[in-house]
Coordinates of C-alpha atoms in Angstrom, one line a residue:
M10 CA 1.1 3.2 13.2
L11 CA 3.4 0.6 11.2
G12 CA 6.5 1.3 13.4
H13 CA 4.9 1.3 16.5
C14 CA 3.4 -2.3 15.6
L15 CA 6.9 -3.2 14.6
A16 CA 8.2 -2.4 18.0
R17 CA 5.0 -3.8 19.9
D18 CA 5.3 -7.6 17.9
F19 CA 9.2 -7.6 16.8
A20 CA 11.5 -6.7 19.6
N21 CA 14.3 -7.1 17.1
G22 CA 13.2 -5.1 14.2
Q23 CA 14.1 -1.8 13.2
Y24 CA 11.4 0.4 11.5
F25 CA 13.0 3.0 8.4
F26 CA 10.9 5.2 6.8
F27 CA 10.3 7.3 3.6
E28 CA 7.9 9.8 3.5
P29 CA 7.5 12.3 1.1
L30 CA 5.1 14.9 3.0
E31 CA 7.9 16.9 5.2
S32 CA 5.5 17.4 7.8
L33 CA 4.7 13.7 8.5
A34 CA 8.8 12.8 7.7
E35 CA 9.5 15.5 10.3
H36 CA 6.7 13.7 13.2
L37 CA 8.3 10.2 12.3
A38 CA 11.7 11.5 12.6
A39 CA 10.9 12.9 16.1
T40 CA 9.1 9.7 17.3
F41 CA 11.9 7.3 15.6
G42 CA 15.0 9.2 14.9
P43 CA 16.3 11.1 12.0
N44 CA 18.7 8.0 11.3
R45 CA 15.5 6.0 10.4
D46 CA 14.9 8.6 7.7
V47 CA 16.2 6.5 4.3
R48 CA 15.9 9.4 1.9
D49 CA 19.0 7.9 0.5
P50 CA 18.0 5.0 -2.3
K51 CA 21.5 3.3 -1.4
R52 CA 20.1 2.3 1.8
Y53 CA 17.0 0.6 0.2
A54 CA 19.7 -2.3 -0.3
E55 CA 20.0 -2.7 3.8
M56 CA 16.2 -3.5 4.3
D57 CA 15.0 -7.2 4.7
V58 CA 11.4 -6.2 4.3
V59 CA 10.0 -3.5 2.3
T60 CA 6.2 -2.0 2.6
L61 CA 4.4 -0.1 -0.2
L62 CA 1.0 0.7 1.4
D63 CA -1.1 2.7 -1.0
V64 CA 1.7 4.1 -3.1
L65 CA 1.3 2.6 -6.6
E66 CA -1.8 4.1 -7.5
H67 CA 0.0 7.3 -7.1
R68 CA 2.3 6.8 -9.5
E69 CA 1.3 7.6 -13.3
D70 CA 3.5 5.1 -14.4
D71 CA 3.7 2.2 -11.8
L72 CA 5.6 -0.3 -14.0
A73 CA 8.5 2.3 -14.1
F74 CA 8.4 3.1 -10.2
L75 CA 7.9 -0.8 -9.3
Q76 CA 11.1 -1.6 -11.5
D77 CA 13.1 1.2 -10.3
L78 CA 12.9 0.0 -6.8
A79 CA 13.0 -3.4 -7.4
A80 CA 16.4 -2.9 -8.8
R81 CA 17.5 -1.1 -5.9
L82 CA 16.6 -4.3 -3.0
R83 CA 18.6 -6.9 -2.1
P84 CA 18.2 -9.9 -3.8
G85 CA 15.3 -12.2 -1.4
C86 CA 14.2 -9.0 0.0
T87 CA 10.1 -9.1 0.7
L88 CA 8.1 -6.3 -0.7
I89 CA 4.4 -5.9 0.9
I90 CA 1.9 -4.1 -1.3
T91 CA -1.6 -2.8 -0.8
V92 CA -4.0 -0.3 -3.3
P93 CA -7.3 0.3 -3.7
A94 CA -9.1 -2.4 -5.5
L95 CA -11.9 -2.6 -8.0
P96 CA -12.2 0.3 -10.5
S97 CA -15.7 0.1 -10.1
L98 CA -15.3 2.1 -7.1
W99 CA -13.6 4.8 -8.6
S100 CA -14.9 8.0 -7.5
A101 CA -14.1 11.9 -7.3
W102 CA -13.0 10.8 -4.2
D103 CA -10.0 8.9 -5.9
E104 CA -9.2 12.1 -7.9
L105 CA -9.2 14.1 -4.8
L106 CA -6.6 11.7 -3.6
G107 CA -4.3 11.5 -6.9
H108 CA -5.2 8.3 -7.7
H109 CA -4.3 7.2 -11.0
R110 CA -6.1 3.9 -10.7
R111 CA -7.4 1.3 -8.9
Y112 CA -6.8 -2.6 -9.5
T113 CA -8.4 -5.7 -9.6
R114 CA -6.4 -9.1 -8.8
G115 CA -5.3 -9.9 -12.1
A116 CA -4.1 -5.7 -13.1
L117 CA -1.7 -6.0 -10.2
G118 CA -0.6 -9.4 -10.8
R119 CA 0.6 -8.4 -14.1
V120 CA 2.6 -5.5 -12.6
L121 CA 4.4 -7.9 -10.3
R122 CA 4.9 -10.3 -12.9
A123 CA 6.0 -8.0 -15.3
C124 CA 9.0 -6.8 -13.0
R125 CA 9.6 -10.2 -11.9
L126 CA 8.6 -10.5 -8.6
E127 CA 7.7 -13.8 -6.9
I128 CA 4.2 -13.5 -5.5
V129 CA 3.9 -15.5 -2.1
V130 CA 0.5 -14.0 -1.1
Q131 CA -2.2 -12.0 -3.2
H132 CA -5.9 -11.2 -2.2
Y133 CA -8.5 -8.7 -1.5
L134 CA -9.2 -6.7 1.9
F135 CA -12.0 -5.4 3.6
P136 CA -15.0 -7.3 1.8
E137 CA -17.2 -6.2 4.6
L138 CA -16.2 -2.3 3.6
L139 CA -17.8 -2.9 -0.1
P140 CA -21.4 -1.6 0.6
L141 CA -20.4 1.4 2.2
A142 CA -17.6 2.3 -0.6
Y143 CA -20.5 1.8 -3.0
L144 CA -22.4 4.4 -0.9
R145 CA -19.5 6.8 -0.7
K146 CA -18.9 6.6 -4.7
V147 CA -23.0 7.3 -5.0
M148 CA -22.6 10.3 -2.6
S149 CA -19.1 11.1 -3.8
P150 CA -19.2 15.1 -4.8
A151 CA -18.3 16.7 -8.1
Q152 CA -14.6 16.9 -9.1
G153 CA -13.3 20.3 -7.6
G154 CA -14.7 23.0 -5.2
A155 CA -14.3 23.5 -1.8
A156 CA -16.6 21.3 -0.7
A157 CA -15.1 18.6 -2.8
E158 CA -11.9 19.5 -1.2
G159 CA -13.1 18.8 2.2
R160 CA -14.6 15.4 1.6
S161 CA -11.1 13.9 0.4
E162 CA -10.3 12.7 3.9
F163 CA -11.5 9.9 5.4
P164 CA -14.8 10.5 6.7
A165 CA -15.1 10.8 10.8
V166 CA -16.8 7.4 12.3
P167 CA -18.7 7.4 15.6
P168 CA -16.6 5.3 18.1
L169 CA -19.6 3.0 18.6
V170 CA -19.1 2.2 15.0
N171 CA -15.7 2.1 14.4
A172 CA -15.5 -0.3 17.4
G173 CA -17.9 -2.3 15.5
L174 CA -16.4 -2.1 12.1
Y175 CA -12.9 -3.2 13.6
A176 CA -14.7 -6.2 15.2
L177 CA -16.3 -7.4 12.3
G178 CA -12.8 -6.9 10.6
R179 CA -10.9 -9.2 12.8
I180 CA -13.3 -12.3 12.1
I181 CA -13.5 -11.5 8.5
F182 CA -9.8 -11.2 7.9
P183 CA -8.7 -14.7 8.3
L184 CA -11.4 -15.5 5.5
S185 CA -10.4 -12.7 3.2
R186 CA -8.3 -14.8 1.0
L187 CA -11.4 -16.2 0.1
A188 CA -13.3 -13.1 -0.7
P189 CA -13.9 -12.9 -4.9
A190 CA -13.7 -8.7 -4.3
G191 CA -13.0 -6.1 -1.4
T192 CA -12.0 -2.6 -1.2
S193 CA -8.3 -2.9 -1.2
L194 CA -5.8 -5.3 -2.5
F195 CA -2.9 -6.9 -0.5
A196 CA 0.4 -8.7 -1.8
V197 CA 3.4 -10.2 -0.4
T198 CA 6.4 -10.6 -3.1
R199 CA 10.0 -11.5 -2.9
L200 CA 12.9 -10.6 -5.1
P201 CA 14.2 -13.7 -6.2
Q202 CA 17.6 -14.7 -5.1
H203 CA 19.4 -13.2 -8.5
G204 CA 17.7 -10.2 -8.0
V205 CA 16.2 -7.8 -10.7
E206 CA 19.2 -5.2 -11.3
G207 CA 19.5 -4.6 -15.2
R208 CA 16.3 -6.2 -16.1
K209 CA 13.3 -4.2 -17.8
C210 CA 9.7 -4.8 -16.8
R211 CA 7.8 -6.6 -19.4
A212 CA 4.2 -5.2 -19.9

């Protein structure tokens, strides 16, 4: 989806990807070309903008992971991050997806600043989905079991409900910077012009 949006809205932009799931990586390579696969970390320094969309929560040591990535990017590179928000929303669903944590705004900010990333924008996303998220937590199955495995995917939503939620999201999104909570966190960060190579993250 990101690659298609980039092609639609930024004609001069080039989309590159690194996808650990082989089946999805093959699909992306077939769609955008195998030369867009940047599995070689040496190529990270070519990027002007890097996105980590729901990645950090899957890393046991998010500080070390982010430090290693930042050291490979060029000075001034923009790093866009989304993560699941609010530990109070933690449920068996997170465990099934392989999450290690959900973040508060303060917790994510501490990780970013510890790695000396300049925070340009940081705010919650999807406050309108909080009631549904808490409902999912209440209805979440116990850890393990075939039934639980089947509930690890996002539930199917009727088209009319999906269209309504999409329309509501478009209305609320411009105000999301003011939201005190949401189901996800969004951050735009920038590497300092002198870079972070050779520096350690501070916990």
